[in-house]
Short mmCIF file of C-alpha atoms in Angstrom, two decimals:
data_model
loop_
_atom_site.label_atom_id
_atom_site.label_comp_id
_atom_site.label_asym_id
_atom_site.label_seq_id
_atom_site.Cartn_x
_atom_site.Cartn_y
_atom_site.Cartn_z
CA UNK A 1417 -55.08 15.16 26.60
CA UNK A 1418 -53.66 15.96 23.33
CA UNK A 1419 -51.08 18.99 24.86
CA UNK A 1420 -50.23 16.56 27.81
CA UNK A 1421 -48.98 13.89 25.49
CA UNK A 1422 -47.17 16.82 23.35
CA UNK A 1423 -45.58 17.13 26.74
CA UNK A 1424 -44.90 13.83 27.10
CA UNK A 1425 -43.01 13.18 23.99
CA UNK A 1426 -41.14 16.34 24.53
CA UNK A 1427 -39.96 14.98 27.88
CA UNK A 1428 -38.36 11.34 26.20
CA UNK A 1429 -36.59 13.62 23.75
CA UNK A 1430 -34.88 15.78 25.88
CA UNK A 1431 -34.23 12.58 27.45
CA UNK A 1432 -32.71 11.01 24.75
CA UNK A 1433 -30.66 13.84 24.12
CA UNK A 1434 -29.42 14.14 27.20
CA UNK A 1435 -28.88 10.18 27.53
CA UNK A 1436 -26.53 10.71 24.06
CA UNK A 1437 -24.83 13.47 24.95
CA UNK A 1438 -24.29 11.40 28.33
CA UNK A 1439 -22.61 8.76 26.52
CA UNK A 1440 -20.33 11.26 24.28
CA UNK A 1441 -18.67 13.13 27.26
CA UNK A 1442 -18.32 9.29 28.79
CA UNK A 1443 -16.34 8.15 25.81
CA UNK A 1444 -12.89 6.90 27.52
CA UNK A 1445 -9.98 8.73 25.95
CA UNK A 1446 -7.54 6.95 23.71
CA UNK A 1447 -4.47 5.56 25.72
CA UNK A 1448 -0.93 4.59 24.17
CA UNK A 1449 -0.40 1.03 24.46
CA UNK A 1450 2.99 0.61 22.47
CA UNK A 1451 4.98 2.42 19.98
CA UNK A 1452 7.80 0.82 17.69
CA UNK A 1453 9.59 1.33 14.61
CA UNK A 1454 9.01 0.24 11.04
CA UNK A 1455 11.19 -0.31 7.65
CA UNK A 1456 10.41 1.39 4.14
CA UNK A 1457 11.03 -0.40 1.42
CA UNK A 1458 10.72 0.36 -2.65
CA UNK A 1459 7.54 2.50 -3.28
CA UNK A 1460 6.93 3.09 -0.15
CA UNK A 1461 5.60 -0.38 1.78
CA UNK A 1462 6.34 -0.84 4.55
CA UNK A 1463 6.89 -3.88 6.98
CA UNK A 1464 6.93 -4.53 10.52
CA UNK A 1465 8.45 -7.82 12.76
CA UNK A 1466 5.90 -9.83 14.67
CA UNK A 1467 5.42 -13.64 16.36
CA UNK A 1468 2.46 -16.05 15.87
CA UNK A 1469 1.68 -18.03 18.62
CA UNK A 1470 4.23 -19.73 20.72
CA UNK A 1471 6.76 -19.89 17.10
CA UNK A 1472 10.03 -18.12 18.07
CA UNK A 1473 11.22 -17.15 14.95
CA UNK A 1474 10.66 -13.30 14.38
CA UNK A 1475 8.38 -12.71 10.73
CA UNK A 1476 8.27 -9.92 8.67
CA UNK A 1477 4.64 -8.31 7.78
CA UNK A 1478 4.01 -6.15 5.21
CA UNK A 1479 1.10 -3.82 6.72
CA UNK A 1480 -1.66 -3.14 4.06
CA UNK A 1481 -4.88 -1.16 4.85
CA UNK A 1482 -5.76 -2.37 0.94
CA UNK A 1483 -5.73 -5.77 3.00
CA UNK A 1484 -9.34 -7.49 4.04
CA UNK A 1485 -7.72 -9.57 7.06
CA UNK A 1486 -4.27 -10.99 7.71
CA UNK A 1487 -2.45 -13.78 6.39
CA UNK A 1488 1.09 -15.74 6.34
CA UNK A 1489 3.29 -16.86 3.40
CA UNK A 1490 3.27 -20.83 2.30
CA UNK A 1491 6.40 -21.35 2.41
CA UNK A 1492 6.63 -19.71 6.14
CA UNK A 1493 3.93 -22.27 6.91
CA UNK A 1494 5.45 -25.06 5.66
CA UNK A 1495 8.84 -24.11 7.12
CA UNK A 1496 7.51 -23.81 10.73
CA UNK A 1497 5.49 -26.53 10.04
CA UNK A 1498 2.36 -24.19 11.03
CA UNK A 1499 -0.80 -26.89 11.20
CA UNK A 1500 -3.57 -25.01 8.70
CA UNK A 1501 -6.88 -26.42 7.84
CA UNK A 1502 -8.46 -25.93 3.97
CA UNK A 1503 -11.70 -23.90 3.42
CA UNK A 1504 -13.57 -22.71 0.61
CA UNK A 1505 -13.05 -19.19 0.84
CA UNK A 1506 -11.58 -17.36 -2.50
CA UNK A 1507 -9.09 -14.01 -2.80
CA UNK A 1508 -8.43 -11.96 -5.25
CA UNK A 1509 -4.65 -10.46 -6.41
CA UNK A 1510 -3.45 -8.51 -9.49
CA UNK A 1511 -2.93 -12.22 -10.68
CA UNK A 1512 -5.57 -14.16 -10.29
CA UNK A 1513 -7.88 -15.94 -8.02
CA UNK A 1514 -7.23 -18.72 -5.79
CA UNK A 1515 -8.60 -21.06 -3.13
CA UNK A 1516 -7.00 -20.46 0.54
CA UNK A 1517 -6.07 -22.67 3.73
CA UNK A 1518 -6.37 -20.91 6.99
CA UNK A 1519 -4.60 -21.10 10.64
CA UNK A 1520 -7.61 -20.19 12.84
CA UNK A 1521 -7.94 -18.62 16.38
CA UNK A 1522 -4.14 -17.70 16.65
CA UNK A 1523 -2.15 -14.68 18.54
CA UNK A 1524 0.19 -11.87 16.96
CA UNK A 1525 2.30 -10.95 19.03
CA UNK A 1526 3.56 -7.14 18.01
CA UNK A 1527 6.27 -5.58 20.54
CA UNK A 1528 4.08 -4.66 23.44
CA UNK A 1529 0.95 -5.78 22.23
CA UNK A 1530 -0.49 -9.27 21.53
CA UNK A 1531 -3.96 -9.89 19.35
CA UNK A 1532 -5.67 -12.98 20.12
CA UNK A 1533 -8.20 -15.37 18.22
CA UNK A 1534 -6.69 -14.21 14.69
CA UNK A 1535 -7.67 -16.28 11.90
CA UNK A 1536 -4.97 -16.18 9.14
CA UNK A 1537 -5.31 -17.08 5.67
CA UNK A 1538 -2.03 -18.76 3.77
CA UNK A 1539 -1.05 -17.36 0.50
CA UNK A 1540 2.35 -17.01 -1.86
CA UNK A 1541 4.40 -14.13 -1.31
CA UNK A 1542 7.23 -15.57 -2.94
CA UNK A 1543 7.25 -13.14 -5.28
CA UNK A 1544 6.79 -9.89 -2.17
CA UNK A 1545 10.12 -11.32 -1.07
CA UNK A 1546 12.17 -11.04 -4.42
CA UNK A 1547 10.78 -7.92 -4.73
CA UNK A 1548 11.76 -6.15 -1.62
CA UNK A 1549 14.69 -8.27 -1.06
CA UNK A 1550 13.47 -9.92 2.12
CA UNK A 1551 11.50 -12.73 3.26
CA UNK A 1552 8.19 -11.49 3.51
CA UNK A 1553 5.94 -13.85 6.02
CA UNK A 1554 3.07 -12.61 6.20
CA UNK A 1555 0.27 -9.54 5.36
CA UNK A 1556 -1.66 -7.15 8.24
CA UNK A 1557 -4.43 -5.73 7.70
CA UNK A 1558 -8.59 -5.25 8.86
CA UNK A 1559 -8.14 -7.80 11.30
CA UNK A 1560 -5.29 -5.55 13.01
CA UNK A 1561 -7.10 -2.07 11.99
CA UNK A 1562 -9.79 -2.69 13.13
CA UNK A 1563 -9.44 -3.27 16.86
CA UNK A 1564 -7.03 -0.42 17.00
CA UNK A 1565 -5.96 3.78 16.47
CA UNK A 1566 -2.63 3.15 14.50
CA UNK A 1567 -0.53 6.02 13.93
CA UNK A 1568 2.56 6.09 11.00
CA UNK A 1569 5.06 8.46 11.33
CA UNK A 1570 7.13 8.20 8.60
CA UNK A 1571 9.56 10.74 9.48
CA UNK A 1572 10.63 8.22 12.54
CA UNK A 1573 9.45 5.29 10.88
CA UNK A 1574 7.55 4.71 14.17
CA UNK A 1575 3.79 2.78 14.51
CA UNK A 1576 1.77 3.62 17.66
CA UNK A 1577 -0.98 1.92 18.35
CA UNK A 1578 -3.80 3.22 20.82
CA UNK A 1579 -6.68 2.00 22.43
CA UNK A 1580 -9.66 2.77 20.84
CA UNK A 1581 -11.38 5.74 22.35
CA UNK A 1582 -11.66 10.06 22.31
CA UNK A 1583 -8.13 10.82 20.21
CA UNK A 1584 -6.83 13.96 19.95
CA UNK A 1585 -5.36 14.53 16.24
CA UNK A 1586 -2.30 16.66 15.82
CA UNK A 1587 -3.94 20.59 14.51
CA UNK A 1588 -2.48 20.86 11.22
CA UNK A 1589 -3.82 18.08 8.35
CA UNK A 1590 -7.47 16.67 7.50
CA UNK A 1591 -9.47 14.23 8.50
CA UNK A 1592 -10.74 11.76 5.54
CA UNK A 1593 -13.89 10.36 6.18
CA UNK A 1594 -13.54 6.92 4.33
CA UNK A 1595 -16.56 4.55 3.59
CA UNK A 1596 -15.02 1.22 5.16
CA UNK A 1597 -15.98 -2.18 4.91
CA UNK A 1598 -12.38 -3.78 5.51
CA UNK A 1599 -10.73 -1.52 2.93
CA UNK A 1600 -11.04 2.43 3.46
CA UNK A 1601 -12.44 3.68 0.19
CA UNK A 1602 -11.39 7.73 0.10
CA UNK A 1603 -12.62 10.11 -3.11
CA UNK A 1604 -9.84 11.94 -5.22
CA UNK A 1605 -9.71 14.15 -7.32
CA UNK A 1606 -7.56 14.42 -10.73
CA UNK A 1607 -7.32 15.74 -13.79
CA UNK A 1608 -5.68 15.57 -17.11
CA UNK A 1609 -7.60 17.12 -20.37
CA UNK A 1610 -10.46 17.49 -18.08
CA UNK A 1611 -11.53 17.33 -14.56
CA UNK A 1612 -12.26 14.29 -12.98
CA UNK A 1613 -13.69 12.86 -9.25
CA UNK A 1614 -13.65 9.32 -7.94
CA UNK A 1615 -13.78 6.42 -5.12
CA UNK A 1616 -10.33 5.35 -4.36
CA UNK A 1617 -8.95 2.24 -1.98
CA UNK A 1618 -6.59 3.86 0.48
CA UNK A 1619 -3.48 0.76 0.23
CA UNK A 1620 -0.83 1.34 2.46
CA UNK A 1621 0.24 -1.90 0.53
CA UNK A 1622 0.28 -0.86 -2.95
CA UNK A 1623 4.47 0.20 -3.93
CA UNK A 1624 2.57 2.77 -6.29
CA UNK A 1625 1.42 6.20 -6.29
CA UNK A 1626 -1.78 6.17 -8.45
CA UNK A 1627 -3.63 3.58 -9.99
CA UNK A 1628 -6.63 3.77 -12.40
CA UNK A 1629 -8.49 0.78 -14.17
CA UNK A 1630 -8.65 0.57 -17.74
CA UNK A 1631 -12.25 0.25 -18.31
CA UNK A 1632 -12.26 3.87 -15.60
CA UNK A 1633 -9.69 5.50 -17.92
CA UNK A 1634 -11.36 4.28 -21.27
CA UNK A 1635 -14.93 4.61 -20.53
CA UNK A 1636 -14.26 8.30 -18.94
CA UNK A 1637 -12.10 9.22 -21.65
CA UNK A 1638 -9.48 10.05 -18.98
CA UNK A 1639 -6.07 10.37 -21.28
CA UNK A 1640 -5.76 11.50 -24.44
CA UNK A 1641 -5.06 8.96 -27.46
CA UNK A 1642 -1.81 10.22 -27.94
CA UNK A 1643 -0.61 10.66 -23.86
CA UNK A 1644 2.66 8.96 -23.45
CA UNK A 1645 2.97 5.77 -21.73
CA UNK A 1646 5.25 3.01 -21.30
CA UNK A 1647 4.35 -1.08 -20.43
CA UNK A 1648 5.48 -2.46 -17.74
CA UNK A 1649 5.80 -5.32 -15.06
CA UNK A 1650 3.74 -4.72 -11.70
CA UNK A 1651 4.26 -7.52 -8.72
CA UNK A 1652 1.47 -8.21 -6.22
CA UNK A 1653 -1.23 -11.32 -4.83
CA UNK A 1654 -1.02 -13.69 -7.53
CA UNK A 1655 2.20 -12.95 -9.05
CA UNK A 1656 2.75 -10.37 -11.85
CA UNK A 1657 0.88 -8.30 -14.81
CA UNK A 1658 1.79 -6.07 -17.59
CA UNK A 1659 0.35 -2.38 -16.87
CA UNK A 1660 1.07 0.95 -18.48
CA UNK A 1661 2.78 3.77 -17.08
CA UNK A 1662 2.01 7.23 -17.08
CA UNK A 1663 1.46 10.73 -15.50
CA UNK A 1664 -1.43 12.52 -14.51
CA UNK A 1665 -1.15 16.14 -14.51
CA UNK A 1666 -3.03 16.86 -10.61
CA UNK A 1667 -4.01 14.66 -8.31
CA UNK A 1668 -5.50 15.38 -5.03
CA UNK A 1669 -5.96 14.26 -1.67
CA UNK A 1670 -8.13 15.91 1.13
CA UNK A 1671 -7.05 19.72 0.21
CA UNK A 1672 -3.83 18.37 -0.64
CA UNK A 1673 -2.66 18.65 -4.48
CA UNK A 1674 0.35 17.33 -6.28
CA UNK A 1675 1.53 17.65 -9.79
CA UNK A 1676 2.76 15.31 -12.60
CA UNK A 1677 2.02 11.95 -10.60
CA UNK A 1678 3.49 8.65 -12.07
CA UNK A 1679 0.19 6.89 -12.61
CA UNK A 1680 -0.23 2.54 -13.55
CA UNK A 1681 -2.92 2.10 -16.01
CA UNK A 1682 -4.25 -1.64 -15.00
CA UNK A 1683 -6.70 -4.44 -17.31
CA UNK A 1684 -8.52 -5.27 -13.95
CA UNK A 1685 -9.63 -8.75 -15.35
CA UNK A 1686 -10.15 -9.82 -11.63
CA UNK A 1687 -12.02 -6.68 -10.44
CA UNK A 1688 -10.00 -6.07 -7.72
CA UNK A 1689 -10.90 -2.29 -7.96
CA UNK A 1690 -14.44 -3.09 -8.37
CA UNK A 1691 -15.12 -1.07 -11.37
CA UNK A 1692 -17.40 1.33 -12.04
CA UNK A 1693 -17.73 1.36 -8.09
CA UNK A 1694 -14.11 2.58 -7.48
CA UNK A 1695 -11.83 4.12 -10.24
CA UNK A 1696 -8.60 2.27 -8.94
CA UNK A 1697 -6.51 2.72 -5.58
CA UNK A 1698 -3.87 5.17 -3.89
CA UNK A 1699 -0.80 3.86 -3.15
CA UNK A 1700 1.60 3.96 -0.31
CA UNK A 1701 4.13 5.87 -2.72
CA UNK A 1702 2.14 8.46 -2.49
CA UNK A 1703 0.11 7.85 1.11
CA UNK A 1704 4.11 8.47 2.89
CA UNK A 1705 4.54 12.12 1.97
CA UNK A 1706 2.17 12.40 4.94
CA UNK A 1707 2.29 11.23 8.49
CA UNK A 1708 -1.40 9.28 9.33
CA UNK A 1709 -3.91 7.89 12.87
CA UNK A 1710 -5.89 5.45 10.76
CA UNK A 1711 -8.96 5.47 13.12
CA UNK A 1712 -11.10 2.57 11.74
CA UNK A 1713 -13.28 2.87 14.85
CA UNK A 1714 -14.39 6.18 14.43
CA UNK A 1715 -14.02 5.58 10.11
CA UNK A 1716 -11.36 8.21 10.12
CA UNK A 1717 -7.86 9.05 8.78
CA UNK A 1718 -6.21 11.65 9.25
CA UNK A 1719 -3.31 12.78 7.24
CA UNK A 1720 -0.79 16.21 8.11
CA UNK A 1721 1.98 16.86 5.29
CA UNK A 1722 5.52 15.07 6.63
CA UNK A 1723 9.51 15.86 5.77
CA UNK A 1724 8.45 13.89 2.65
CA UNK A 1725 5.63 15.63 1.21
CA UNK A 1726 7.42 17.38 -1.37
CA UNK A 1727 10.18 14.58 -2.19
CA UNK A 1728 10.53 13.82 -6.39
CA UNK A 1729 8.29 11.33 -7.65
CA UNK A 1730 10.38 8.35 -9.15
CA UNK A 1731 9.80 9.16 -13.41
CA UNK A 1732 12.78 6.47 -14.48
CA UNK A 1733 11.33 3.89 -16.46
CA UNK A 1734 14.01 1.52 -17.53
CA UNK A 1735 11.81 -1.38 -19.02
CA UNK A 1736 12.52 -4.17 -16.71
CA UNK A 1737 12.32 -5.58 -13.27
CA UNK A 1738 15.13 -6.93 -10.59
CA UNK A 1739 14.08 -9.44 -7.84
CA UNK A 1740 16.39 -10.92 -5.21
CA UNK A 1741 16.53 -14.84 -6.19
CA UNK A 1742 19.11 -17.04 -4.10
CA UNK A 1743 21.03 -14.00 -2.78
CA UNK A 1744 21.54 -12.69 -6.53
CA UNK A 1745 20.21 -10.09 -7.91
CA UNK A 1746 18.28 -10.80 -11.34
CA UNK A 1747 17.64 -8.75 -14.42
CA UNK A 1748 13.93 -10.20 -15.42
CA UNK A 1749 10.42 -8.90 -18.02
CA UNK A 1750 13.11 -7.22 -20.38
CA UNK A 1751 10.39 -5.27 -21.97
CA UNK A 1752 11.05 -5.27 -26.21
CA UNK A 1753 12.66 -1.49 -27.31
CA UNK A 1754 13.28 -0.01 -23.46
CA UNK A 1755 16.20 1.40 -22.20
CA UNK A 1756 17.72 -2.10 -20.72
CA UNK A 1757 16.90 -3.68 -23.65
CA UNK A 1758 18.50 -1.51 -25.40
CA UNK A 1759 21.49 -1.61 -23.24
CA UNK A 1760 21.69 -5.18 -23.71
CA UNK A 1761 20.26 -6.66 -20.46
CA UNK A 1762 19.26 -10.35 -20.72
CA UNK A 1763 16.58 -11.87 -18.83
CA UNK A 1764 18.73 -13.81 -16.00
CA UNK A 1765 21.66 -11.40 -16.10
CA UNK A 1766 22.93 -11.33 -12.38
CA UNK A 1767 23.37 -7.19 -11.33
CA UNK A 1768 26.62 -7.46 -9.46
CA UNK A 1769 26.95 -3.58 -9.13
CA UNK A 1770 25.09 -0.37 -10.13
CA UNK A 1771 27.66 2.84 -10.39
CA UNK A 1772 30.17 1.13 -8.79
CA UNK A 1773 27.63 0.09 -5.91
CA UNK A 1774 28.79 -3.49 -4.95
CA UNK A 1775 26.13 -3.74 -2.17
CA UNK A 1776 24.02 -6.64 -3.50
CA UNK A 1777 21.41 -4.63 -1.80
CA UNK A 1778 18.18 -4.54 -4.20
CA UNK A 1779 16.65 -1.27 -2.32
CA UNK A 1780 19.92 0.43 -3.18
CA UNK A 1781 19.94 -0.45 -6.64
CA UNK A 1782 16.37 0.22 -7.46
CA UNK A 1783 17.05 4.01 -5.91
CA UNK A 1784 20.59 4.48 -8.41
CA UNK A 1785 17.85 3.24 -11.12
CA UNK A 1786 15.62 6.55 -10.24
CA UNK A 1787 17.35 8.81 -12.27
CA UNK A 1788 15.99 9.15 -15.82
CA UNK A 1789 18.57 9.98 -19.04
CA UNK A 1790 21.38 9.74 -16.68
CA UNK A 1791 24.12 7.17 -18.31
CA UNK A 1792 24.72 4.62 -15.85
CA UNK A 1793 27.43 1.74 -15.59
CA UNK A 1794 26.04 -1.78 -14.69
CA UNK A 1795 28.08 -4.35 -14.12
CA UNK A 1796 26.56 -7.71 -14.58
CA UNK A 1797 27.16 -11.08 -14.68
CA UNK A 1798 25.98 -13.56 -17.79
CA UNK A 1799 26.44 -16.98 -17.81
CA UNK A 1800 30.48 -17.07 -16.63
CA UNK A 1801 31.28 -13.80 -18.35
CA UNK A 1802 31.68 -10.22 -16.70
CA UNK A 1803 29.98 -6.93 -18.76
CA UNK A 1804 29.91 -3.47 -18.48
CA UNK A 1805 26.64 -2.26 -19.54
CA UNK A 1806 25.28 1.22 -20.18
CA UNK A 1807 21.87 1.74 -19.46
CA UNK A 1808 20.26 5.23 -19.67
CA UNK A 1809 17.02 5.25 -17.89
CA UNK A 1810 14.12 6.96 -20.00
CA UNK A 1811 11.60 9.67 -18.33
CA UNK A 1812 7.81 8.82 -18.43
CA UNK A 1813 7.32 12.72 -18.16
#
């Protein structure tokens, strides 16, 4: 009796088996269902045109894996005169914490593809918009990822989005194996003095390279007391934040390594990097030097080296910030002793040209400000007076 129920048992697991290996040749293979292009902007975010509902006017979306769900901008509510209903649910920004209204069961239409029964939350981006010179409507994130295999080629600046399903990844590159709840959460390696590993958020959102708390960096004795480091302004949910900036000597990524990487030092007084769980996040600055099929079905990424990969990290540190405001151009967060201060930049100056670069277009002037100790003519506008104003950018190397 006992060897016939050995049998027996042995039977239901071959079964099994063969019932799961069944279902693994069965898996439907991925299938294209549209493909269109995207815009870069300053530290690599980057944003892509949509419609909500039956609204015609065409909104810009900043697409953020470091992004829990999806949301639209106030004032693009209020403008549109979106209907949105209060709740008590809570987020969390660089900034601060704040109660949010939300526009539930709605549709995104993307070219090609429309999502249905979306629930958006509302939130400020006034402050995404001066920064990237651009009304920015809205944020993309889980809620999109999720359903979806999204590719990013950023030497085309074209998004692909496939059904979910067996996907073949291109040969070259590595697969990251994220933990994901609605952020991917990827380990990296770094060092400085000494060798360190991590948890990471992967944020396709984030205009940054490299980003480590302050209670990670202090408590793991991660820089040296005398590393060199500059404050700064930072911009994200919430509005803005002083943070240092630095370098790290290595960083890594999958197999991949890179050298002297701009690094923001950040007083997480919100825990948004949910220290001592995660160490701080990866930014898109960094993320675009590779072309990537964010799988969140399967809890995969996969990243292969692009045109970009070895491009110069940005080491100019000029001690203040420029946001578009009214169609100018404004010289704000004059830090005390920097370069521009030094130069003689007011808060409110209006930037009317950089190097004889009469564009009025912020991306273009934030890439002539990339050069550190070059000498560079700014033409600016105070009050009702015209100056010519030399600012040489400093080098956080």
């Amino acid at each position: 009796m006992k060897r016939n129920l050995s049998i027996f048992i042995l039977v239901i697991c071959k079964c099994l088996n063969c019932i799961g290996q069944t279902e693994a040749v069965q898996e439907p293979p991925a299938k294209m269902i549209t493909s269109f292009s995207f815009h870069q902007h300053s530290g690599g975010v980057i944003t892509i045109q949509a419609l909500v509902n039956n609204y015609t006017d065409t909104l810009n979306f900043i697409l953020d894996t470091g992004s829990g769900g999806i949301s639209l901008d106030s004032a693009t509510v209020s403008e549109l005169s979106i209907p949105t209903e209060p709740s008590e649910r809570t987020i969390r920004g660089i900034a601060g914490i704040r109660k949010v209204n939300f526009l539930y069961n709605a549709r995104l239409h993307l070219p090609g593809l429309t999502i249905d029964s979306l629930n958006f939350h509302v939130n400020d981006y006034e402050i995404l918009s001066s920064v990237y010179g651009i009304k920015i409507d809205g944020i993309i994130g889980y809620s999109f990822f999720s359903q979806y295999i999204v590719n990013l080629d950023f030497d085309n600046s074209t998004l692909t989005v496939y059904t979910p399903g067996k996907f073949r990844y291109k040969r070259r590159g590595q697969i990251l194996k994220p933990l994901l709840t609605a952020i991917p959460i990827v380990n990296s390696q770094f060092s400085e003095w000494g060798k360190f590993d991590a948890r990471f958020y992967f944020d396709t959102g984030a205009g940054l390279c490299y980003l480590i708390s302050s209670s990670y960096a202090n408590d793991s004795l991660v820089f040296k007391a005398n590393k060199k480091s500059f404050l700064t302004q930072a911009e994200g949910l919430g509005g803005k934040t002083s943070m240092r900036v630095t370098t790290l000597k290595r960083v890594k990524l999958g197999r991949y390594t890179f050298k002297n990487v701009p690094t923001y030092v950040y007083d997480d007084i919100y825990n948004i990097t949910a220290y001592p769980y995660l160490a701080g996040l990866i930014g898109n600055d960094l993320l675009r030097r590779f072309n990537m099929t964010i799988n969140y079905p399967k809890k995969e990424i996969h990243i292969v080296p692009n045109t970009h990969y070895h491009s110069k990290f940005d080491y100019a540190y000029t001690g203040m910030s420029i946001y578009t405001v009214d169609g100018k151009i404004i010289a704000e967060d004059i830090i005390e002793n920097s370069p521009a201060e030094t130069a003689g930049l007011k808060e409110g100056d209006i930037l009317l040209a950089v190097e004889n670069n009469f564009s009025g277009n912020i991306q273009t002037y934030k890439n002539l400000l990339q050069v550190p100790k070059r000498k560079l003519k700014l033409l600016v506008k105070r009050d009702e007076a015209l100056l010519v104003l030399t600012l040489r950018p400093a080098s956080i190397l």
